[in-house]
mmCIF file of C-alpha atoms in Angstrom:
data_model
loop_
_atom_site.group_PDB
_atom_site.id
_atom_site.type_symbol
_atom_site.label_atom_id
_atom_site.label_comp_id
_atom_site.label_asym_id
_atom_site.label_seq_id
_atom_site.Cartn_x
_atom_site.Cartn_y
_atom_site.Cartn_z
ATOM 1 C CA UNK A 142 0.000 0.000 0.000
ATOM 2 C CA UNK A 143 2.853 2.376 0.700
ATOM 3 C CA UNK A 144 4.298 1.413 -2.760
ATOM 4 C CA UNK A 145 0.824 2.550 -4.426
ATOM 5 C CA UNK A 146 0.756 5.859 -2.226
ATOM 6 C CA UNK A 147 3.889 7.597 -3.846
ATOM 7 C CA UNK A 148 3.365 5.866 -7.013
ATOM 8 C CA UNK A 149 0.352 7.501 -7.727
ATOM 9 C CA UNK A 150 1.521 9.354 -10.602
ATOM 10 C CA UNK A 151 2.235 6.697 -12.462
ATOM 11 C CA UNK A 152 0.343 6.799 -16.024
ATOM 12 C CA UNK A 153 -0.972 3.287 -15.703
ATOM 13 C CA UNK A 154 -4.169 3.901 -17.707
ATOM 14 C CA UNK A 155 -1.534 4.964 -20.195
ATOM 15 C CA UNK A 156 0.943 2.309 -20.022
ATOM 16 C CA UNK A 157 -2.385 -0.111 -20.637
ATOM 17 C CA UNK A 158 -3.282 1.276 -23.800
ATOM 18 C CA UNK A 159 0.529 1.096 -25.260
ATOM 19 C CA UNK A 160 1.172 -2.352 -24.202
ATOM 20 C CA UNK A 161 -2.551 -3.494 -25.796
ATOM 21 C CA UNK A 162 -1.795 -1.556 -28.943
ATOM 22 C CA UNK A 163 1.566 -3.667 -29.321
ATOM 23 C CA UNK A 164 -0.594 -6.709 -28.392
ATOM 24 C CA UNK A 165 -3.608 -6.414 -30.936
ATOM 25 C CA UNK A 166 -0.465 -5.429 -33.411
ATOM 26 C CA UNK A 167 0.912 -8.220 -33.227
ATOM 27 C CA UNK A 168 -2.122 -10.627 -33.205
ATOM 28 C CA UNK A 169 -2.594 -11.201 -29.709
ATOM 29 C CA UNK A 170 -6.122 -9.906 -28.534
ATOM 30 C CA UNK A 171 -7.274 -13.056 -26.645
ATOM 31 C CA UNK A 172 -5.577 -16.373 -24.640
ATOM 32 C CA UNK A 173 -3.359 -16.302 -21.512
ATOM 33 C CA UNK A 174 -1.221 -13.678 -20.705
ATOM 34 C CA UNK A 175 1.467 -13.437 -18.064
ATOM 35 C CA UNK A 176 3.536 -10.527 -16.043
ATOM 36 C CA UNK A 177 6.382 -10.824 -14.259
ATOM 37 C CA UNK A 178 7.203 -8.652 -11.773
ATOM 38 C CA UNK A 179 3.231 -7.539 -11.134
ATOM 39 C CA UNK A 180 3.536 -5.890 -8.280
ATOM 40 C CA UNK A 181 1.043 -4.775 -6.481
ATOM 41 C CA UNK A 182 -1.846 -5.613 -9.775
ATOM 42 C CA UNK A 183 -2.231 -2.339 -11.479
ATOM 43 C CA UNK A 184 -1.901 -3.818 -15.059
ATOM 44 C CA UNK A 185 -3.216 -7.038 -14.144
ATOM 45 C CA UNK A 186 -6.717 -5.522 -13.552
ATOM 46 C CA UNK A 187 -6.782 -3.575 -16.078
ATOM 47 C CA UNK A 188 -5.647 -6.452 -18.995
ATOM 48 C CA UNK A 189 -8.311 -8.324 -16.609
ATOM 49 C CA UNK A 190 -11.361 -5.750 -17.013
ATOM 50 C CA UNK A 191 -10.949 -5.975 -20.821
ATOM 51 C CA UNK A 192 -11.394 -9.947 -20.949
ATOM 52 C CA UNK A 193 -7.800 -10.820 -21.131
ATOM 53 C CA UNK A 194 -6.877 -14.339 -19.358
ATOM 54 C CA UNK A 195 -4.024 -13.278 -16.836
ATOM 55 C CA UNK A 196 -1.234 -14.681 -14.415
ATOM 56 C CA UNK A 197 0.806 -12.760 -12.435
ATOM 57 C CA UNK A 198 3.639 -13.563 -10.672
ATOM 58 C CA UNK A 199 6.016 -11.547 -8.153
ATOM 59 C CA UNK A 200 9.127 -12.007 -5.715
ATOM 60 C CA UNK A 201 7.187 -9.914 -2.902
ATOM 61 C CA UNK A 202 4.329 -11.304 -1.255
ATOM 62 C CA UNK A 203 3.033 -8.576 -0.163
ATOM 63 C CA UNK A 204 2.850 -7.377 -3.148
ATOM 64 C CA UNK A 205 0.382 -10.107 -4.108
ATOM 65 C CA UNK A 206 -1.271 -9.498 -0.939
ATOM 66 C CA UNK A 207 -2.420 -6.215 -2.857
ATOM 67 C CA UNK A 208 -3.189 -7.229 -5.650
ATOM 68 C CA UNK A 209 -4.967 -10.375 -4.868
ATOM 69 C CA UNK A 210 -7.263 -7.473 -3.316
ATOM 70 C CA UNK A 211 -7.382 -5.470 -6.862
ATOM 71 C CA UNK A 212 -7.830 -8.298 -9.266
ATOM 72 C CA UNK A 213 -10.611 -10.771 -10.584
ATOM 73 C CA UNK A 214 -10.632 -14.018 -8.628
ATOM 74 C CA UNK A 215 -9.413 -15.551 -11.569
ATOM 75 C CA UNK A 216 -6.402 -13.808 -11.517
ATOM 76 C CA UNK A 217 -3.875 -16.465 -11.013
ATOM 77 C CA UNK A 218 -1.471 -15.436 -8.921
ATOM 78 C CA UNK A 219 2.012 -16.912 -7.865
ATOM 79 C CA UNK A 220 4.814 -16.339 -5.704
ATOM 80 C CA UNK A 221 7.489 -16.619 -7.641
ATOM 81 C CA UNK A 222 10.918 -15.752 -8.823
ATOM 82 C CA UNK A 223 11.161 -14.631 -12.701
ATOM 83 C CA UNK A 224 14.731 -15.781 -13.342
ATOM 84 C CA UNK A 225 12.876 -20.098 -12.622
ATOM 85 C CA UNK A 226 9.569 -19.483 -13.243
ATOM 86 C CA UNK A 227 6.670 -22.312 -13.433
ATOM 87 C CA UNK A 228 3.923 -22.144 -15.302
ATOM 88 C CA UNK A 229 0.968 -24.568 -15.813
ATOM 89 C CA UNK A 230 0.926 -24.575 -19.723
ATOM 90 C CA UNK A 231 2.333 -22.285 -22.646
ATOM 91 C CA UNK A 232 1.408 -18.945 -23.218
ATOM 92 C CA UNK A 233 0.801 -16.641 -25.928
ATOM 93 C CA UNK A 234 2.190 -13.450 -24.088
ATOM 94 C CA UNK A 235 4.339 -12.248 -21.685
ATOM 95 C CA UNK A 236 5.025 -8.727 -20.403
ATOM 96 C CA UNK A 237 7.787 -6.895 -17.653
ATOM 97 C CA UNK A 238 7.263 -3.308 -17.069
ATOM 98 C CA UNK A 239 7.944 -0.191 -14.794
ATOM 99 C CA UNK A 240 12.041 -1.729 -14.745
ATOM 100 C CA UNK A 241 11.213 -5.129 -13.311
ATOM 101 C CA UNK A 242 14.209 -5.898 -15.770
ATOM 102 C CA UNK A 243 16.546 -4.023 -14.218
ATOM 103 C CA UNK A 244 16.556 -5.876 -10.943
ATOM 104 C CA UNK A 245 17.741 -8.488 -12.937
ATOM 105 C CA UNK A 246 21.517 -7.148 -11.915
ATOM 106 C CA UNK A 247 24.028 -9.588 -14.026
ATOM 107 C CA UNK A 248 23.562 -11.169 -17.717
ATOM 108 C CA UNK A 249 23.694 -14.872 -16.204
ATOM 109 C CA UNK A 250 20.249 -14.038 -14.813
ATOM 110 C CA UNK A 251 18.734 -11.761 -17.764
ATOM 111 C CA UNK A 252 19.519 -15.157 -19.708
ATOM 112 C CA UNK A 253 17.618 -17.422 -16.948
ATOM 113 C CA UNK A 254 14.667 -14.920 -17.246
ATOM 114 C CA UNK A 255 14.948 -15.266 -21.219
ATOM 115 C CA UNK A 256 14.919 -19.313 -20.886
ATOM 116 C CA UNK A 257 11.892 -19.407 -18.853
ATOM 117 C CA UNK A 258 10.094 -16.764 -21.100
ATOM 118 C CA UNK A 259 11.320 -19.034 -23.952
ATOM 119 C CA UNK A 260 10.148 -22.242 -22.516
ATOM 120 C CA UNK A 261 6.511 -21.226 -21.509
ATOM 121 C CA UNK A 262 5.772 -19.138 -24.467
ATOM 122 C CA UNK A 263 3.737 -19.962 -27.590
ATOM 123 C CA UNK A 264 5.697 -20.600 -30.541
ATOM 124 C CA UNK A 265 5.173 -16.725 -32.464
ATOM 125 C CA UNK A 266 4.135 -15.484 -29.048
ATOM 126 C CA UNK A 267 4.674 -12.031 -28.126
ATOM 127 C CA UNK A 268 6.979 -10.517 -25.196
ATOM 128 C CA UNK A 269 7.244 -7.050 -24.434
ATOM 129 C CA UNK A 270 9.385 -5.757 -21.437
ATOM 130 C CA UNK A 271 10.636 -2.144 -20.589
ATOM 131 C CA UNK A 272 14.209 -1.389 -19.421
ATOM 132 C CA UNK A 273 15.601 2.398 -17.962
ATOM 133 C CA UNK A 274 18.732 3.274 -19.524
ATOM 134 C CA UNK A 275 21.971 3.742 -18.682
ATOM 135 C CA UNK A 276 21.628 7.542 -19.573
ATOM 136 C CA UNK A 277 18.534 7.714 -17.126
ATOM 137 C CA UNK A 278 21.051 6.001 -14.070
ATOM 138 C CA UNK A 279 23.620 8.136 -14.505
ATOM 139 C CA UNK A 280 22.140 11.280 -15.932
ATOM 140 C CA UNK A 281 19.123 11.382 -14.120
ATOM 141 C CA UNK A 282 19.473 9.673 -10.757
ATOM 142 C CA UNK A 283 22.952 10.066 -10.579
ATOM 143 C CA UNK A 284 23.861 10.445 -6.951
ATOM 144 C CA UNK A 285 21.435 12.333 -5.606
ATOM 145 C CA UNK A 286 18.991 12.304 -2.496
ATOM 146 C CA UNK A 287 15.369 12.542 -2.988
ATOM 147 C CA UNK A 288 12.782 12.522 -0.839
ATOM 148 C CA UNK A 289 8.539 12.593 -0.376
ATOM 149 C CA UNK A 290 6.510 13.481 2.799
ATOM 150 C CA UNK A 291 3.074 12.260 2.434
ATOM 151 C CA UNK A 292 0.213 12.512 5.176
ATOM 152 C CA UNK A 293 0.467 8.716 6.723
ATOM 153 C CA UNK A 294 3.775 7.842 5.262
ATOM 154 C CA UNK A 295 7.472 9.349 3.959
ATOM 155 C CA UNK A 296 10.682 8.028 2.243
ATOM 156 C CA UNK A 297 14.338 9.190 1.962
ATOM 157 C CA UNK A 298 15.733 7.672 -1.155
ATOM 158 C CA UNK A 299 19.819 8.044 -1.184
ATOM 159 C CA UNK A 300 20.666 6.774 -4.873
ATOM 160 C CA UNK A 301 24.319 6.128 -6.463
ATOM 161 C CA UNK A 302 25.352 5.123 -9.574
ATOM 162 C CA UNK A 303 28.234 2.603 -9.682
ATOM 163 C CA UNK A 304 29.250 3.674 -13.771
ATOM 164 C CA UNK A 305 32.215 1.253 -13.737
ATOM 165 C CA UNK A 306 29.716 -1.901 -13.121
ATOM 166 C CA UNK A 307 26.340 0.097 -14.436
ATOM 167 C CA UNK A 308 24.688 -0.921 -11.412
ATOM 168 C CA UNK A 309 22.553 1.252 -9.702
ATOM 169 C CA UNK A 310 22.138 1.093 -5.755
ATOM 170 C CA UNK A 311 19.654 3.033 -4.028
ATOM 171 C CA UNK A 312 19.089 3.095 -0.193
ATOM 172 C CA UNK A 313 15.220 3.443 0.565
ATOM 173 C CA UNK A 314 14.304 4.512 4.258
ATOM 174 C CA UNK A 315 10.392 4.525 4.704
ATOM 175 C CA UNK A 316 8.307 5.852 7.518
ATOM 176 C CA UNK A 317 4.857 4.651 7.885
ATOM 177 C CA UNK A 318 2.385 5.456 10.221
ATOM 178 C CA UNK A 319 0.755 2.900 12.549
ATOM 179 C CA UNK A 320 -2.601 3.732 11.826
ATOM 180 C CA UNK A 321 -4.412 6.550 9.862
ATOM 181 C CA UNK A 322 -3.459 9.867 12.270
ATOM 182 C CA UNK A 323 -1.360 8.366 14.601
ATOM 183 C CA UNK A 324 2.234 9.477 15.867
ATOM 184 C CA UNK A 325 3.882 6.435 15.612
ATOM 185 C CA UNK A 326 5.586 5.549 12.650
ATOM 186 C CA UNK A 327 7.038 2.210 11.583
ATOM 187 C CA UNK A 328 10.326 2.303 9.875
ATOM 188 C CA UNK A 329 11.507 0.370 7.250
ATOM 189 C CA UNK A 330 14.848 0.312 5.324
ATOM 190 C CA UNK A 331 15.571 -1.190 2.265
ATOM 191 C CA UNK A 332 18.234 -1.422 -0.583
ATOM 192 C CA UNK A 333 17.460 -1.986 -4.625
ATOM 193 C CA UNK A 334 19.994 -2.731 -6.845
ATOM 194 C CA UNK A 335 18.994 -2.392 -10.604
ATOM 195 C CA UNK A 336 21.428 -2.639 -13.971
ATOM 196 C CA UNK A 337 21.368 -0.707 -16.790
ATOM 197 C CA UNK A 338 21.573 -2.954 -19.891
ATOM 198 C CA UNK A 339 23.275 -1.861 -23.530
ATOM 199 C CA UNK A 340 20.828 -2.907 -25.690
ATOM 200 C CA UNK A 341 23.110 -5.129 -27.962
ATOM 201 C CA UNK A 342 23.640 -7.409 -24.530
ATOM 202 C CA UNK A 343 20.012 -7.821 -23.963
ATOM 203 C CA UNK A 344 19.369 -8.738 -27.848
ATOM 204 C CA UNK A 345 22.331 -11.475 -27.229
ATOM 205 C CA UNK A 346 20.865 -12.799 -24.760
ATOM 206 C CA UNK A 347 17.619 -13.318 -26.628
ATOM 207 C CA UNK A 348 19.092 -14.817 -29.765
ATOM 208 C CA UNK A 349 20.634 -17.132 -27.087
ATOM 209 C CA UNK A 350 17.237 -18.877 -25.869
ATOM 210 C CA UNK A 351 15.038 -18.328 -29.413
ATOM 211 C CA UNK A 352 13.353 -14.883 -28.915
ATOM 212 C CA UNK A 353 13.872 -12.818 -31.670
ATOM 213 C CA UNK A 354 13.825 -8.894 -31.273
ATOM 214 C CA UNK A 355 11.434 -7.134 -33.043
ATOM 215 C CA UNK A 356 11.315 -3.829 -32.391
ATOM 216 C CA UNK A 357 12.671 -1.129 -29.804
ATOM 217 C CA UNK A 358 10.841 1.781 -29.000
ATOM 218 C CA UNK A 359 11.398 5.216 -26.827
ATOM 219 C CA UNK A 360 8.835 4.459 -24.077
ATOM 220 C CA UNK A 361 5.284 4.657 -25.071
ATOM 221 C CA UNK A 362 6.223 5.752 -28.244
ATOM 222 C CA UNK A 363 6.983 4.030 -32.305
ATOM 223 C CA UNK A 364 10.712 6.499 -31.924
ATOM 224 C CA UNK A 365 13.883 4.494 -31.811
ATOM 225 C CA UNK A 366 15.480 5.053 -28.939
ATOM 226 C CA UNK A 367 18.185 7.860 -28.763
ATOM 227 C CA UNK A 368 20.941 8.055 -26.352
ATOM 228 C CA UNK A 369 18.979 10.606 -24.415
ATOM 229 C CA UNK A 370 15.781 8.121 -23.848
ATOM 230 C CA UNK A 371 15.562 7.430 -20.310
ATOM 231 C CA UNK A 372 13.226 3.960 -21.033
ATOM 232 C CA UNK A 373 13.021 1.727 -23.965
ATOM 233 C CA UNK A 374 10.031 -1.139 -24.459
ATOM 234 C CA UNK A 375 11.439 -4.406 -27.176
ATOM 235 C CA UNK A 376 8.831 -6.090 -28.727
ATOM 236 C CA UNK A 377 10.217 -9.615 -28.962
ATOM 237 C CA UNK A 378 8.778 -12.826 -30.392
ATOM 238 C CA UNK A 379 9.260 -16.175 -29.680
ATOM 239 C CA UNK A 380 9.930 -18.145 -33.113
ATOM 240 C CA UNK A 381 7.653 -20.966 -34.495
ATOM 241 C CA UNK A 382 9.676 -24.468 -34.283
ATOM 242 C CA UNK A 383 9.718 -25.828 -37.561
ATOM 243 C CA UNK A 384 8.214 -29.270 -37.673
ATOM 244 C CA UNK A 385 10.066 -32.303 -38.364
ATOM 245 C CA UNK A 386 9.425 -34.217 -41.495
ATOM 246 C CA UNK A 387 8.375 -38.042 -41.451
#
């Protein structure tokens, strides 16, 4: 719940309608589809609400706590890591937004994530996943404290950028209060560790498990990325296995 407070300016609604456009482009406007990294269930309700089949799975669960509260109850969701996976069947699309990637924080892993996405989805399914760049670490974030006061709840975020390793390290510190209007606060501290990607290692390590890369995109546009784009979205696709003759 404290994640949802001070992400509340997140342009979900908007995300939604980019990630469905890339969908119905490529031919996928019905079966199963699957995040990684849901979170607390924002775009699982809403690929829910407009009659998509959907699985969601997360690291965190309290984060499923939430969104078990937000979604359908056939939602199916699952407590699991990304980088071994489990599924029940194949799919015929996959999605990883708002950086889920990124906390994928060596290549080893990216290509675990990529074998499992390979594994469970349809032959010409459709994957779509969002990464921050290593502009947006360094340029943006940098090392810098920020910090947001809210009415029931605050944070101090202390963030550095490692630019030898591209790994990005920030030190969350989050005060929440006990109950609505009360003086006592629990604290919290946390730390996130998230790697910017070039985009030539995370095509590699496609190629490597099947997945072919389609497009890339500035985020929640159809502009190739320039080395000023903070987030870029690839459009991958999992290719058809050609069938044996007898």
């Amino acid at each position: 719940r404290v994640y949802d407070l001070f992400m509340d300016d997140i342009p979900y609604d908007e995300w939604f309608r980019y990630l469905q456009g890339l969908f119905l482009e490529y031919g996928i406007n019905n079966g199963i589809i699957a995040e990684l990294a849901c979170g607390t269930g924002e775009m699982l309700r809403r690929f829910s609400e407009a009659g998509y089949e959907m699985i969601g799975l997360d690291l965190s669960e309290e984060m499923l706590t939430v969104a078990r509260e937000k979604c359908r109850e056939d939602v199916l969701l699952l407590h699991q890591d990304m980088r071994e996976f489990e599924l029940y069947g194949r799919v015929a699309a996959m999605f990883c937004i708002c950086d889920g990637m990124n906390y994928i924080c060596n290549k080893k892993d990216l290509q675990k994530v990529f074998h499992q996405v390979s594994l469970y989805l349809e032959d010409g399914g459709i994957f779509l996943f969002d990464m921050k760049t290593e502009f947006f670490y360094r340029e943006i974030l940098g090392s810098r404290i920020l910090a947001d006061n809210r009415e029931n709840a605050s944070y101090i975020w202390e963030n550095i950028y490692h630019e030898e390793e591209k790994l990005n390290e920030y030190l969350l510190t989050v005060y929440e209060a006990v109950e609505e209007e009360s003086d006592l606060f629990v604290r919290t501290d946390e730390v996130h560790r998230q790697k910017a990607y070039k985009i030539d290692e995370v095509r590699e390590c496609l190629e490597k498990e099947g997945l072919s890369c389609l497009k890339i995109y500035e985020a929640l546009t159809k502009n190739t990325p320039t080395k000023k784009s903070e987030r870029v979205y690839f459009v991958v696709q999992k290719a058809a296995q050609e069938r044996r003759k007898v």
